[in-house]
PDB file of C-alpha atoms in Angstrom:
ATOM      1  CA  MET A   1      -0.212   0.091   0.009  1.00 39.00           C
ATOM      2  CA  ARG A   2       2.980   2.324   0.922  1.00 42.00           C
ATOM      3  CA  THR A   3       4.546   1.607  -2.473  1.00 43.00           C
ATOM      4  CA  LEU A   4       1.195   2.289  -4.520  1.00 40.00           C
ATOM      5  CA  LEU A   5       0.730   5.751  -2.460  1.00 39.00           C
ATOM      6  CA  THR A   6       4.445   6.948  -3.173  1.00 41.00           C
ATOM      7  CA  PHE A   7       3.467   6.052  -6.914  1.00 43.00           C
ATOM      8  CA  SER A   8       0.331   8.059  -6.926  1.00 42.00           C
ATOM      9  CA  LEU A   9       1.677  10.954  -5.397  1.00 43.00           C
ATOM     10  CA  LEU A  10       4.658  10.951  -7.404  1.00 47.00           C
ATOM     11  CA  CYS A  11       3.151  10.407 -10.802  1.00 45.00           C
ATOM     12  CA  TYR A  12      -0.457  11.256 -10.376  1.00 41.00           C
ATOM     13  CA  CYS A  13      -0.628  14.501  -8.138  1.00 46.00           C
ATOM     14  CA  LEU A  14      -2.415  16.028 -11.075  1.00 43.00           C
ATOM     15  CA  THR A  15      -6.214  21.360  -7.490  1.00 38.00           C
ATOM     16  CA  GLY A  16      -6.142  24.891  -6.622  1.00 37.00           C
ATOM     17  CA  ASN A  17      -6.946  28.078  -8.355  1.00 39.00           C
ATOM     18  CA  ALA A  18      -5.407  28.362 -11.962  1.00 39.00           C
ATOM     19  CA  GLN A  19      -5.772  30.080 -15.177  1.00 40.00           C
ATOM     20  CA  VAL A  20      -8.729  29.311 -17.104  1.00 40.00           C
ATOM     21  CA  ALA A  21      -7.308  27.272 -20.144  1.00 39.00           C
ATOM     22  CA  THR A  22      -9.317  28.051 -23.462  1.00 52.00           C
ATOM     23  CA  LYS A  23      -7.727  25.428 -25.186  1.00 81.00           C
ATOM     24  CA  GLN A  24      -8.982  21.801 -25.951  1.00 92.00           C
ATOM     25  CA  ALA A  25      -7.176  18.631 -26.501  1.00 96.00           C
ATOM     26  CA  LYS A  26      -7.215  14.794 -25.925  1.00 97.00           C
ATOM     27  CA  VAL A  27      -4.650  14.090 -23.196  1.00 97.00           C
ATOM     28  CA  LYS A  28      -3.083  10.736 -22.756  1.00 97.00           C
ATOM     29  CA  ILE A  29      -0.857   9.975 -19.582  1.00 96.00           C
ATOM     30  CA  GLU A  30       1.150   6.658 -19.613  1.00 96.00           C
ATOM     31  CA  THR A  31       2.912   6.015 -16.512  1.00 94.00           C
ATOM     32  CA  GLU A  32       5.049   3.317 -14.988  1.00 94.00           C
ATOM     33  CA  MET A  33       6.692   2.392 -11.724  1.00 91.00           C
ATOM     34  CA  HIS A  34       9.235  -0.185 -10.643  1.00 91.00           C
ATOM     35  CA  ALA A  35      10.255  -1.009  -7.128  1.00 87.00           C
ATOM     36  CA  LYS A  36      13.561  -2.743  -5.952  1.00 85.00           C
ATOM     37  CA  SER A  37      11.180  -5.260  -4.455  1.00 86.00           C
ATOM     38  CA  GLY A  38      10.424  -6.446  -8.189  1.00 86.00           C
ATOM     39  CA  PHE A  39       6.971  -4.892  -8.150  1.00 87.00           C
ATOM     40  CA  SER A  40       6.076  -2.987 -11.022  1.00 88.00           C
ATOM     41  CA  ARG A  41       2.959  -1.068 -12.499  1.00 90.00           C
ATOM     42  CA  LYS A  42       1.844   0.547 -15.627  1.00 92.00           C
ATOM     43  CA  LYS A  43      -1.244   2.758 -15.958  1.00 91.00           C
ATOM     44  CA  THR A  44      -2.743   4.774 -18.987  1.00 93.00           C
ATOM     45  CA  ASP A  45      -5.118   7.437 -18.491  1.00 94.00           C
ATOM     46  CA  THR A  46      -6.970   9.636 -21.393  1.00 96.00           C
ATOM     47  CA  PHE A  47      -9.075  12.394 -21.285  1.00 97.00           C
ATOM     48  CA  LEU A  48     -10.729  15.383 -23.027  1.00 98.00           C
ATOM     49  CA  VAL A  49     -10.061  18.882 -22.075  1.00 97.00           C
ATOM     50  CA  ARG A  50     -11.987  21.970 -23.080  1.00 96.00           C
ATOM     51  CA  GLY A  51     -11.551  25.400 -21.514  1.00 93.00           C
ATOM     52  CA  LYS A  52     -11.967  24.476 -17.417  1.00 93.00           C
ATOM     53  CA  TYR A  53     -13.721  21.162 -17.966  1.00 96.00           C
ATOM     54  CA  LEU A  54     -12.515  17.820 -18.388  1.00 97.00           C
ATOM     55  CA  LEU A  55     -14.103  14.556 -19.524  1.00 98.00           C
ATOM     56  CA  GLU A  56     -12.698  11.522 -18.203  1.00 97.00           C
ATOM     57  CA  PRO A  57     -13.880   7.706 -18.737  1.00 97.00           C
ATOM     58  CA  ILE A  58     -13.569   5.544 -15.889  1.00 95.00           C
ATOM     59  CA  TYR A  59     -13.197   1.725 -16.423  1.00 92.00           C
ATOM     60  CA  GLU A  60     -14.292  -1.072 -13.944  1.00 87.00           C
ATOM     61  CA  PHE A  61     -11.886  -4.077 -13.794  1.00 74.00           C
ATOM     62  CA  TYR A  62     -13.263  -7.677 -13.635  1.00 66.00           C
ATOM     63  CA  SER A  63     -12.095 -11.377 -13.426  1.00 65.00           C
ATOM     64  CA  ASN A  64     -14.242 -14.277 -13.697  1.00 66.00           C
ATOM     65  CA  GLU A  65     -12.911 -17.553 -12.136  1.00 64.00           C
ATOM     66  CA  GLU A  66     -14.281 -21.038 -12.618  1.00 63.00           C
ATOM     67  CA  THR A  67     -13.930 -23.587  -9.645  1.00 59.00           C
ATOM     68  CA  VAL A  68     -13.825 -27.265 -10.402  1.00 61.00           C
ATOM     69  CA  LEU A  69     -14.223 -29.798  -7.715  1.00 59.00           C
ATOM     70  CA  SER A  70     -12.324 -33.255  -8.207  1.00 55.00           C
ATOM     71  CA  THR A  71     -14.272 -36.560  -8.787  1.00 53.00           C
ATOM     72  CA  SER A  72     -12.883 -37.628  -5.142  1.00 54.00           C
ATOM     73  CA  GLY A  73     -14.550 -34.419  -3.695  1.00 54.00           C
ATOM     74  CA  ASN A  74     -11.462 -33.225  -1.804  1.00 58.00           C
ATOM     75  CA  LYS A  75      -9.403 -31.152  -4.367  1.00 57.00           C
ATOM     76  CA  LEU A  76     -10.436 -27.955  -5.839  1.00 60.00           C
ATOM     77  CA  SER A  77      -8.780 -26.073  -8.953  1.00 61.00           C
ATOM     78  CA  HIS A  78      -9.465 -22.646 -10.080  1.00 58.00           C
ATOM     79  CA  LYS A  79      -9.330 -21.338 -13.602  1.00 62.00           C
ATOM     80  CA  ASN A  80      -9.645 -17.756 -14.892  1.00 61.00           C
ATOM     81  CA  THR A  81     -12.357 -17.854 -17.744  1.00 59.00           C
ATOM     82  CA  SER A  82     -11.979 -14.161 -18.412  1.00 58.00           C
ATOM     83  CA  ALA A  83     -10.668 -11.074 -17.371  1.00 65.00           C
ATOM     84  CA  GLY A  84     -10.566  -7.400 -18.500  1.00 75.00           C
ATOM     85  CA  SER A  85     -12.401  -4.019 -18.066  1.00 77.00           C
ATOM     86  CA  LYS A  86     -15.341  -2.138 -19.425  1.00 88.00           C
ATOM     87  CA  LEU A  87     -16.361   1.484 -19.557  1.00 92.00           C
ATOM     88  CA  LYS A  88     -18.308   2.337 -16.384  1.00 93.00           C
ATOM     89  CA  TRP A  89     -18.648   5.951 -15.852  1.00 95.00           C
ATOM     90  CA  TYR A  90     -17.664   9.175 -17.514  1.00 97.00           C
ATOM     91  CA  CYS A  91     -16.703  11.996 -15.119  1.00 97.00           C
ATOM     92  CA  PHE A  92     -17.033  15.451 -16.200  1.00 98.00           C
ATOM     93  CA  THR A  93     -15.163  17.788 -13.802  1.00 97.00           C
ATOM     94  CA  ASN A  94     -14.574  21.439 -13.389  1.00 96.00           C
ATOM     95  CA  PHE A  95     -11.022  21.410 -12.477  1.00 93.00           C
ATOM     96  CA  LEU A  96     -10.732  25.071 -11.383  1.00 92.00           C
ATOM     97  CA  GLU A  97     -13.449  24.514  -8.716  1.00 93.00           C
ATOM     98  CA  ALA A  98     -12.659  20.763  -8.138  1.00 93.00           C
ATOM     99  CA  ILE A  99     -16.379  19.737  -8.560  1.00 95.00           C
ATOM    100  CA  GLY A 100     -18.227  17.646 -11.082  1.00 96.00           C
ATOM    101  CA  MET A 101     -20.584  14.626 -11.623  1.00 96.00           C
ATOM    102  CA  ALA A 102     -20.196  10.987 -12.450  1.00 96.00           C
ATOM    103  CA  PHE A 103     -22.371   9.513 -15.006  1.00 96.00           C
ATOM    104  CA  GLU A 104     -22.834   5.829 -15.413  1.00 94.00           C
ATOM    105  CA  VAL A 105     -22.840   4.784 -18.966  1.00 92.00           C
ATOM    106  CA  GLU A 106     -25.438   2.034 -18.469  1.00 90.00           C
ATOM    107  CA  GLU A 107     -27.934   4.091 -16.746  1.00 85.00           C
ATOM    108  CA  VAL A 108     -30.450   6.649 -18.388  1.00 85.00           C
ATOM    109  CA  PRO A 109     -29.179   9.917 -17.184  1.00 80.00           C
ATOM    110  CA  SER A 110     -31.449  11.738 -14.439  1.00 85.00           C
ATOM    111  CA  SER A 111     -30.878  13.930 -11.536  1.00 85.00           C
ATOM    112  CA  LYS A 112     -31.393  10.814  -9.039  1.00 88.00           C
ATOM    113  CA  LYS A 113     -28.802   8.766 -11.216  1.00 91.00           C
ATOM    114  CA  ILE A 114     -26.149  11.408 -11.364  1.00 95.00           C
ATOM    115  CA  GLU A 115     -23.271  11.384  -8.905  1.00 95.00           C
ATOM    116  CA  PRO A 116     -22.040  14.803  -7.921  1.00 96.00           C
ATOM    117  CA  TYR A 117     -18.541  15.389  -6.315  1.00 95.00           C
ATOM    118  CA  LYS A 118     -16.342  17.808  -4.793  1.00 94.00           C
ATOM    119  CA  TYR A 119     -12.537  16.785  -4.208  1.00 91.00           C
ATOM    120  CA  ASN A 120      -9.394  18.158  -2.769  1.00 84.00           C
ATOM    121  CA  GLN A 121      -5.985  16.698  -1.710  1.00 73.00           C
ATOM    122  CA  GLU A 122      -7.797  15.077   1.254  1.00 76.00           C
ATOM    123  CA  THR A 123     -10.799  13.678  -0.566  1.00 83.00           C
ATOM    124  CA  SER A 124     -10.626  11.749  -3.947  1.00 86.00           C
ATOM    125  CA  LYS A 125     -13.048  11.151  -6.867  1.00 90.00           C
ATOM    126  CA  LYS A 126     -13.011   8.416  -9.406  1.00 90.00           C
ATOM    127  CA  GLY A 127     -10.187   8.541 -11.629  1.00 90.00           C
ATOM    128  CA  ILE A 128      -7.657  11.372 -11.536  1.00 90.00           C
ATOM    129  CA  ASN A 129      -7.590  14.236  -8.937  1.00 89.00           C
ATOM    130  CA  PHE A 130      -6.584  17.103 -11.251  1.00 91.00           C
ATOM    131  CA  VAL A 131      -4.211  19.223  -9.180  1.00 88.00           C
ATOM    132  CA  SER A 132      -3.062  22.765 -10.337  1.00 91.00           C
ATOM    133  CA  GLU A 133       0.661  23.043 -10.808  1.00 94.00           C
ATOM    134  CA  PRO A 134       1.342  19.395  -9.433  1.00 92.00           C
ATOM    135  CA  TYR A 135       4.960  20.084  -9.878  1.00 94.00           C
ATOM    136  CA  LEU A 136       5.278  23.046  -7.605  1.00 94.00           C
ATOM    137  CA  THR A 137       3.824  21.666  -4.589  1.00 87.00           C
ATOM    138  CA  HIS A 138       5.731  21.448  -1.309  1.00 85.00           C
ATOM    139  CA  GLY A 139       6.727  25.209  -1.722  1.00 89.00           C
ATOM    140  CA  LEU A 140       8.567  24.834  -5.032  1.00 94.00           C
ATOM    141  CA  VAL A 141       8.893  27.624  -7.607  1.00 96.00           C
ATOM    142  CA  PRO A 142       9.936  27.361 -11.021  1.00 97.00           C
ATOM    143  CA  ALA A 143      13.327  28.511 -10.196  1.00 96.00           C
ATOM    144  CA  ASP A 144      13.945  25.138  -8.221  1.00 96.00           C
ATOM    145  CA  TYR A 145      14.389  23.709 -11.767  1.00 97.00           C
ATOM    146  CA  VAL A 146      17.575  24.242 -13.747  1.00 97.00           C
ATOM    147  CA  LYS A 147      18.441  23.401 -17.418  1.00 95.00           C
ATOM    148  CA  GLU A 148      20.213  20.156 -17.559  1.00 91.00           C
ATOM    149  CA  LYS A 149      20.571  19.447 -21.450  1.00 84.00           C
ATOM    150  CA  ASP A 150      18.507  18.997 -24.734  1.00 88.00           C
ATOM    151  CA  THR A 151      17.056  15.406 -25.371  1.00 90.00           C
ATOM    152  CA  LEU A 152      15.042  13.945 -28.255  1.00 90.00           C
ATOM    153  CA  ILE A 153      11.704  12.621 -27.324  1.00 88.00           C
ATOM    154  CA  ASN A 154       9.509  10.784 -29.953  1.00 86.00           C
ATOM    155  CA  GLY A 155      12.042  12.520 -32.494  1.00 88.00           C
ATOM    156  CA  GLU A 156      11.692  16.176 -31.175  1.00 91.00           C
ATOM    157  CA  ASN A 157      14.245  18.263 -29.591  1.00 94.00           C
ATOM    158  CA  CYS A 158      13.008  18.899 -26.034  1.00 95.00           C
ATOM    159  CA  LEU A 159      14.501  20.655 -23.097  1.00 95.00           C
ATOM    160  CA  LEU A 160      15.488  18.710 -20.087  1.00 96.00           C
ATOM    161  CA  LEU A 161      14.991  20.146 -16.651  1.00 97.00           C
ATOM    162  CA  LYS A 162      16.406  18.946 -13.425  1.00 96.00           C
ATOM    163  CA  ARG A 163      14.935  19.585  -9.710  1.00 96.00           C
ATOM    164  CA  THR A 164      17.629  21.036  -7.474  1.00 95.00           C
ATOM    165  CA  LYS A 165      15.582  20.343  -4.262  1.00 92.00           C
ATOM    166  CA  VAL A 166      14.923  17.224  -2.680  1.00 90.00           C
ATOM    167  CA  ILE A 167      11.460  16.981  -1.329  1.00 83.00           C
ATOM    168  CA  GLU A 168       9.412  14.703   1.027  1.00 77.00           C
ATOM    169  CA  ASN A 169       6.169  13.333  -0.157  1.00 70.00           C
ATOM    170  CA  VAL A 170       3.399  13.738   2.371  1.00 65.00           C
ATOM    171  CA  PHE A 171       0.041  12.235   1.286  1.00 59.00           C
ATOM    172  CA  ARG A 172      -3.041  12.894   3.717  1.00 59.00           C
ATOM    173  CA  GLY A 173      -0.523  13.195   6.768  1.00 62.00           C
ATOM    174  CA  THR A 174       1.707  10.423   5.852  1.00 68.00           C
ATOM    175  CA  LYS A 175       5.183  10.647   4.937  1.00 69.00           C
ATOM    176  CA  LEU A 176       6.019   8.581   1.809  1.00 65.00           C
ATOM    177  CA  GLY A 177       9.745   9.008   1.417  1.00 74.00           C
ATOM    178  CA  LYS A 178      11.787  11.736  -0.279  1.00 86.00           C
ATOM    179  CA  ILE A 179      12.287  12.272  -3.959  1.00 89.00           C
ATOM    180  CA  VAL A 180      15.785  12.368  -4.569  1.00 90.00           C
ATOM    181  CA  GLN A 181      15.892  12.882  -8.231  1.00 92.00           C
ATOM    182  CA  PHE A 182      13.185  14.359 -10.328  1.00 95.00           C
ATOM    183  CA  ARG A 183      13.535  15.477 -14.045  1.00 96.00           C
ATOM    184  CA  LEU A 184      11.081  17.084 -16.717  1.00 95.00           C
ATOM    185  CA  ALA A 185      11.325  17.397 -20.376  1.00 97.00           C
ATOM    186  CA  ILE A 186       9.505  20.337 -22.458  1.00 97.00           C
ATOM    187  CA  ASN A 187       8.813  20.288 -26.094  1.00 97.00           C
ATOM    188  CA  PRO A 188       9.006  23.941 -26.795  1.00 96.00           C
ATOM    189  CA  LYS A 189       6.801  23.486 -30.019  1.00 95.00           C
ATOM    190  CA  LEU A 190       3.927  22.469 -28.311  1.00 94.00           C
ATOM    191  CA  THR A 191       2.826  25.908 -27.015  1.00 89.00           C
ATOM    192  CA  PHE A 192      -0.795  25.437 -27.048  1.00 90.00           C
ATOM    193  CA  TYR A 193      -0.890  22.304 -24.701  1.00 94.00           C
ATOM    194  CA  ALA A 194       0.377  24.172 -21.370  1.00 92.00           C
ATOM    195  CA  PHE A 195      -2.414  23.027 -19.292  1.00 94.00           C
ATOM    196  CA  PRO A 196      -2.451  24.265 -15.514  1.00 93.00           C
ATOM    197  CA  PHE A 197      -3.117  20.364 -14.388  1.00 93.00           C
ATOM    198  CA  VAL A 198       0.325  19.652 -15.888  1.00 95.00           C
ATOM    199  CA  SER A 199       2.177  22.749 -15.901  1.00 94.00           C
ATOM    200  CA  GLU A 200       1.781  26.288 -17.017  1.00 94.00           C
ATOM    201  CA  LYS A 201       4.262  28.310 -14.732  1.00 96.00           C
ATOM    202  CA  ILE A 202       7.190  26.036 -15.151  1.00 97.00           C
ATOM    203  CA  VAL A 203       7.008  26.009 -18.832  1.00 96.00           C
ATOM    204  CA  GLN A 204       6.462  29.687 -19.201  1.00 96.00           C
ATOM    205  CA  HIS A 205       9.548  30.052 -16.719  1.00 96.00           C
ATOM    206  CA  PHE A 206      11.687  28.178 -19.428  1.00 96.00           C
ATOM    207  CA  GLY A 207      10.250  30.059 -22.570  1.00 95.00           C
ATOM    208  CA  GLY A 208       6.973  28.261 -23.348  1.00 95.00           C
ATOM    209  CA  GLY A 209       5.820  24.629 -24.454  1.00 95.00           C
ATOM    210  CA  ALA A 210       4.313  21.577 -22.754  1.00 96.00           C
ATOM    211  CA  ILE A 211       5.514  18.941 -20.490  1.00 97.00           C
ATOM    212  CA  VAL A 212       6.038  15.652 -22.293  1.00 97.00           C
ATOM    213  CA  TYR A 213       7.992  13.472 -20.034  1.00 96.00           C
ATOM    214  CA  ILE A 214       8.889  13.161 -16.404  1.00 96.00           C
ATOM    215  CA  ASP A 215      10.809  10.708 -14.371  1.00 94.00           C
ATOM    216  CA  GLY A 216      11.884  10.457 -10.710  1.00 92.00           C
ATOM    217  CA  ILE A 217      13.497   8.301  -8.015  1.00 92.00           C
ATOM    218  CA  THR A 218      12.670   7.927  -4.300  1.00 90.00           C
ATOM    219  CA  GLU A 219      15.074   7.395  -1.611  1.00 89.00           C
ATOM    220  CA  ASN A 220      13.952   3.809  -1.213  1.00 86.00           C
ATOM    221  CA  GLY A 221      14.473   3.033  -4.857  1.00 87.00           C
ATOM    222  CA  ILE A 222      11.199   3.329  -6.362  1.00 88.00           C
ATOM    223  CA  LYS A 223      11.484   4.527  -9.912  1.00 92.00           C
ATOM    224  CA  SER A 224       8.797   6.192 -12.242  1.00 92.00           C
ATOM    225  CA  LYS A 225       8.530   7.767 -15.487  1.00 95.00           C
ATOM    226  CA  THR A 226       5.553   9.503 -17.411  1.00 96.00           C
ATOM    227  CA  HIS A 227       4.699  10.228 -20.975  1.00 96.00           C
ATOM    228  CA  TYR A 228       2.153  13.170 -21.686  1.00 97.00           C
ATOM    229  CA  THR A 229       0.668  13.118 -25.280  1.00 96.00           C
ATOM    230  CA  TYR A 230      -1.451  15.634 -26.776  1.00 96.00           C
ATOM    231  CA  THR A 231      -3.664  15.607 -29.811  1.00 95.00           C
ATOM    232  CA  GLU A 232      -6.648  17.312 -31.325  1.00 95.00           C
ATOM    233  CA  PHE A 233     -10.400  16.376 -30.669  1.00 96.00           C
ATOM    234  CA  THR A 234     -11.741  14.097 -33.328  1.00 96.00           C
ATOM    235  CA  PRO A 235     -15.399  14.788 -34.461  1.00 96.00           C
ATOM    236  CA  LYS A 236     -16.504  11.720 -32.227  1.00 97.00           C
ATOM    237  CA  ASP A 237     -14.629  13.367 -29.196  1.00 97.00           C
ATOM    238  CA  MET A 238     -16.349  16.613 -29.931  1.00 96.00           C
ATOM    239  CA  LYS A 239     -19.570  14.989 -29.928  1.00 97.00           C
ATOM    240  CA  LEU A 240     -18.868  13.069 -26.814  1.00 97.00           C
ATOM    241  CA  PHE A 241     -17.765  16.229 -24.921  1.00 98.00           C
ATOM    242  CA  ASP A 242     -20.918  18.073 -26.097  1.00 97.00           C
ATOM    243  CA  HIS A 243     -23.139  15.399 -24.856  1.00 97.00           C
ATOM    244  CA  TYR A 244     -21.662  15.659 -21.148  1.00 97.00           C
ATOM    245  CA  GLN A 245     -21.361  19.185 -21.179  1.00 97.00           C
ATOM    246  CA  GLU A 246     -25.055  19.521 -21.795  1.00 97.00           C
ATOM    247  CA  LEU A 247     -25.951  17.056 -19.311  1.00 96.00           C
ATOM    248  CA  TYR A 248     -23.594  18.861 -16.708  1.00 97.00           C
ATOM    249  CA  ASN A 249     -25.061  22.408 -17.348  1.00 96.00           C
ATOM    250  CA  SER A 250     -28.755  21.006 -17.095  1.00 95.00           C
ATOM    251  CA  ASN A 251     -28.022  19.370 -13.960  1.00 95.00           C
ATOM    252  CA  ILE A 252     -25.628  22.080 -12.581  1.00 95.00           C
ATOM    253  CA  GLN A 253     -27.889  22.476  -9.364  1.00 95.00           C
ATOM    254  CA  LEU A 254     -26.607  19.065  -8.038  1.00 94.00           C
ATOM    255  CA  VAL A 255     -23.301  20.823  -7.521  1.00 93.00           C
ATOM    256  CA  ASP A 256     -24.534  24.015  -5.984  1.00 90.00           C
ATOM    257  CA  LYS A 257     -24.095  22.708  -2.576  1.00 87.00           C
ATOM    258  CA  PHE A 258     -20.630  22.247  -3.043  1.00 87.00           C
ATOM    259  CA  LYS A 259     -20.065  25.811  -4.356  1.00 77.00           C
ATOM    260  CA  LYS A 260     -21.599  27.419  -1.082  1.00 67.00           C
ATOM    261  CA  ASN A 261     -19.088  25.490   1.047  1.00 58.00           C
TER     262      ASN A 261
END
């Protein structure tokens, strides 16, 4: 559990006040982590962004197992007959206010079926907790990063930055160990994709662009890396986003209680 929490905070600490982004894009985040114990994990998240809103698909994982009793009646065998995931919800989030609604895809949308939510660093939602400037938490500022060298990522020249401060992760009051090495890579050509839930301030400090890669190592040897990919909406993406934004706007009273707090 400790390992997973460290991984989560290191790579997925994706809240607070931020500038309104007037851009739209499909964002793909691919993260992998490896521990000295041999434990490893890979995860991919893909969501749509338009302005201050994000549409995130949430999948439910399942595994079906078959149990067979031997003819003697004293031996059991287990066999996985199927495993996988299926789309269960769409979360439509206002990341500036950290509120939103979860829509179950197999249910006919109605005010009784929609699940409104509010989240912060102490309370979570389905999927990702989108955090403003996640790589400037713990009192960090853009000047705590320095240029290291240029590097090639996906065949394009990128600027590699190194964090000069060692910080300790604290997740919901629990210390998770120090991050002793942390690097960011910026593609200066992707000026359109500087989103606040990845980074606006760091990339602006170093001349613009968008973060496309990070990696880090904790003091207990956990290594992680994350790739960010940004693409344009397809017509299908646009239709899907419009549908859930309309549902969100027509049921906005469900999140009014959060706005008053």
